[in-house]
Amino acid sequence: MARFSKDASDIELMGSLRAGNQKALSILYDRYGGLVYTVALRLLKQPTEAEDLTQEIFFNFWKQDKYDPNRAVLSTYLCLVTRSRALDRLAKRATQQRSLQKLQGLPNRSITPLENATLSEQQETVQSALSQLKDQQRQVLEMNFYQGISHADIARQLNMPLGTVKTRARQGLVELRKRLGNTIE
Amino acid sequence: MKINGMSNSLPDETRLLLSGYVLDDLTSEEMEQVERLVLEDPAALKELQALQASFEVIPQGLTQVTPPARLRERIGSPPGETVVRQRGGMWRVLMGLVAIATLALATDNLRLRNQLAQRIEADRVASILQQPNSRLIALQGNESEAAGTLLFTPGNWKEVIVSLGDLPPLPPEEIYRMWLALDNGTVIYCGEFNTEDNGSVFVRFTPDEAPPKGVKATQLLVTIDGSQTEPDPSRNPVMTGAI
């Protein structure tokens, strides 16, 4: 059985997991369980449902073995899978899901310097960038991400013209990308 | 991490169109336009991928919530495993009973119990102060005159004493909650409190959870939360203190 330490890289741990060492899954959970649970809780709102989904995400990650480290770092992959599964649970498999699939027809993006940074550095950088957006832009962008609903639904919820919602969401994403600068290239 | 500006200088209009593609709010004609553009222009493709990456890292902007310790036992078990859940359910029932008992006590002679509590805590303060490495952390209101201190012994997060003043008293449906932020980006819930009518509070916490070994605490946070809702660390702090 493969040997590994708690400082092993994600790739090493995945190799160990594939070789049958389930302890590697516990270490990956210690590394990313908080992140997965946080995203699940943000979308599902209910702690027990977030626990169930976190369990499911790690079980499927282990058993289904669909993760390709050349396409995304593990933290980004787990966040996106959690979001996607949470939206499934909310029965709101809306346009955002298609957007991720649609891009698969284009060349893969490379892993960015931000994603290669430590989790705490990533969080500090993204939190700071988001805090610099206008409140209205951030609100629409977060509704888009965490509720997975169309801009028409957001416009209805906020009682706002559709054009305004679209503009704010697009400007919000452009601003976020500007604030993240070369860390995201 | 150090952030330099973008290396890309596309017109704003194109950038907004690419953003719309990532957000999936374009018409089919606009989508085709973007797909043609990015296949012909490497700078546009690079920018589209940067926008996509920006969208995908949005969850990193969340303040991390520490999952309940019981969840770790379930990792690796097939979804739908209920053994631990049942234990959690029983725990919740017990916590509910404790909450009901606490509520019943809370209506009874509040002033007398506060005086008693303060006397007990004065003894605990003395006991912590006698520890050679005990530390006092200053807490400051972010948009108010609130100020106070927290006393604890480094390496021993089982007992902390908090004394705060000039905090606005809250309506019954709200409560103050205290959190400990760690350098791994997670947050530990410490406990909740309400103020006296004069905005002061003197309280002893015995948090259920301590920072994991090797992880340092960086900051204390006080938030206003719903008194009947689950603790929510994503709320904006009204007081903070650096450790």
XYZ file of C-alpha atoms in Angstrom, chain B residues 20-239:
220
model
C -22.215 37.570 -20.738
C -21.000 34.329 -22.325
C -19.640 33.049 -19.012
C -22.864 34.115 -17.266
C -24.859 32.498 -20.077
C -27.150 35.407 -20.752
C -26.410 35.893 -24.467
C -28.686 35.318 -27.421
C -27.692 32.448 -29.721
C -26.364 34.984 -32.261
C -24.198 36.643 -29.612
C -22.936 33.256 -28.466
C -21.880 32.377 -31.986
C -20.196 35.778 -32.254
C -18.183 35.094 -29.081
C -17.230 31.588 -30.173
C -15.981 32.881 -33.533
C -14.114 35.703 -31.818
C -12.262 33.527 -29.304
C -11.278 30.987 -31.932
C -9.784 33.757 -34.097
C -8.291 36.001 -31.413
C -6.036 34.421 -28.755
C -6.310 37.556 -26.571
C -10.102 37.189 -26.505
C -9.801 33.491 -25.640
C -7.371 34.297 -22.842
C -9.756 36.919 -21.487
C -12.739 34.568 -21.709
C -10.801 31.965 -19.739
C -9.790 34.570 -17.148
C -13.451 35.579 -16.762
C -14.425 31.902 -16.457
C -11.715 31.354 -13.834
C -12.915 34.470 -11.957
C -16.458 33.084 -11.928
C -15.293 29.679 -10.735
C -13.328 31.031 -7.754
C -16.315 32.977 -6.362
C -16.866 30.369 -3.597
C -13.424 31.198 -2.239
C -14.990 34.507 -1.210
C -17.106 32.752 1.414
C -16.017 32.793 5.032
C -15.417 29.128 5.684
C -17.727 27.351 8.083
C -16.260 24.483 10.074
C -18.394 21.384 9.472
C -19.642 19.525 12.545
C -17.034 17.054 13.833
C -19.464 14.145 13.321
C -19.367 14.677 9.543
C -15.770 13.417 9.350
C -16.947 9.977 10.528
C -19.306 9.768 7.545
C -16.698 10.559 4.888
C -16.080 7.460 2.780
C -19.485 5.989 3.613
C -22.090 5.756 0.865
C -24.605 8.614 0.759
C -27.702 7.842 2.796
C -25.710 6.358 5.684
C -27.887 7.143 8.687
C -26.166 5.670 11.757
C -24.379 8.850 12.719
C -27.361 10.977 11.734
C -29.513 9.225 14.307
C -26.944 9.998 16.965
C -26.930 13.609 15.769
C -30.713 13.654 15.992
C -30.644 12.500 19.589
C -28.021 15.139 20.349
C -30.260 17.786 18.845
C -33.188 16.615 20.978
C -31.013 16.880 24.089
C -29.798 20.331 23.044
C -33.418 21.330 22.542
C -34.277 20.211 26.061
C -31.324 22.153 27.448
C -32.443 25.221 25.477
C -35.962 24.956 26.888
C -34.585 24.614 30.419
C -32.299 27.614 29.867
C -35.194 29.670 28.561
C -37.241 28.788 31.636
C -34.399 29.878 33.893
C -33.856 33.045 31.906
C -37.252 34.344 32.877
C -36.503 33.864 36.549
C -34.853 36.606 38.559
C -32.379 37.689 35.918
C -30.582 40.299 38.005
C -29.837 37.947 40.893
C -28.483 35.271 38.552
C -26.316 37.819 36.739
C -24.800 38.920 40.034
C -24.107 35.294 40.917
C -22.647 34.610 37.484
C -20.362 37.615 37.754
C -19.083 36.417 41.110
C -18.352 32.952 39.702
C -16.672 34.446 36.679
C -14.558 36.776 38.781
C -13.073 33.615 40.317
C -12.499 32.148 36.862
C -10.870 35.409 35.706
C -8.503 35.235 38.651
C -7.726 31.617 37.860
C -6.897 32.390 34.206
C -4.903 35.486 35.124
C -2.747 33.323 37.372
C -1.610 31.345 34.316
C 1.820 32.760 33.370
C 1.018 32.962 29.640
C -2.576 34.225 29.821
C -3.401 36.891 27.242
C -5.813 39.786 26.951
C -7.105 40.592 23.456
C -8.625 44.005 22.709
C -11.902 44.046 20.763
C -13.138 47.143 18.988
C -16.482 47.999 17.383
C -16.280 48.355 13.603
C -18.899 51.069 13.333
C -19.664 51.809 16.963
C -17.945 52.894 20.143
C -18.122 49.327 21.467
C -14.905 48.082 23.054
C -13.819 45.296 25.326
C -11.383 42.537 26.073
C -11.161 38.783 25.883
C -9.033 36.795 28.295
C -7.707 33.338 27.546
C -4.714 31.079 27.923
C -2.929 30.319 24.615
C -3.199 26.625 23.751
C -6.241 26.266 25.978
C -9.366 27.362 24.167
C -11.692 25.498 26.493
C -12.436 28.568 28.545
C -12.482 32.229 27.556
C -13.777 35.260 29.415
C -15.218 38.213 27.525
C -15.972 41.665 28.852
C -17.518 44.192 26.458
C -19.163 47.586 26.767
C -21.172 50.087 24.708
C -22.700 47.443 22.453
C -26.191 48.364 21.232
C -28.795 46.179 23.049
C -30.587 43.953 20.540
C -34.276 43.129 20.036
C -35.304 39.639 21.286
C -35.110 38.106 17.822
C -31.404 38.918 17.536
C -28.334 37.870 19.485
C -24.592 38.514 19.466
C -22.384 35.589 18.462
C -18.629 35.298 18.807
C -16.260 33.546 16.395
C -12.596 32.684 16.280
C -10.979 33.012 12.816
C -8.063 30.679 12.093
C -5.134 31.094 9.728
C -6.354 28.181 7.581
C -9.362 30.291 6.602
C -11.889 28.511 8.820
C -13.969 29.957 11.632
C -14.854 28.379 14.968
C -18.068 29.270 16.760
C -17.425 30.303 20.381
C -20.834 31.147 21.797
C -23.592 33.713 22.001
C -24.552 36.493 24.373
C -26.851 39.419 24.948
C -25.989 42.647 26.639
C -27.351 44.232 29.790
C -29.643 47.218 29.223
C -26.585 49.485 29.451
C -24.872 47.661 26.547
C -22.294 45.839 28.667
C -21.684 42.125 28.910
C -19.440 39.923 30.998
C -19.545 36.312 29.957
C -17.570 33.071 30.155
C -17.495 30.799 27.099
C -16.552 27.159 27.011
C -16.372 26.577 23.232
C -17.139 23.030 22.055
C -14.389 23.189 19.517
C -10.722 24.219 19.692
C -8.372 25.154 16.832
C -6.800 22.019 15.302
C -3.175 21.352 16.251
C -0.739 23.565 14.370
C -3.459 26.018 13.265
C -3.187 29.510 14.703
C -6.042 31.775 15.691
C -5.798 35.161 13.991
C -8.886 37.165 14.885
C -11.956 37.350 17.077
C -15.231 38.400 15.493
C -18.595 39.377 16.936
C -21.643 39.210 14.662
C -25.345 39.918 15.080
C -27.393 36.841 14.263
C -30.972 35.647 14.523
C -31.515 34.272 18.045
C -33.551 31.341 16.706
C -31.399 30.553 13.653
C -28.290 28.433 13.161
C -25.074 30.386 13.809
C -24.076 32.067 10.544
C -20.424 33.171 10.365
C -20.900 34.888 6.996
C -22.537 37.906 8.625
C -20.524 41.116 8.775
C -18.670 41.465 12.086
C -19.705 44.339 14.339
C -16.598 43.942 16.531
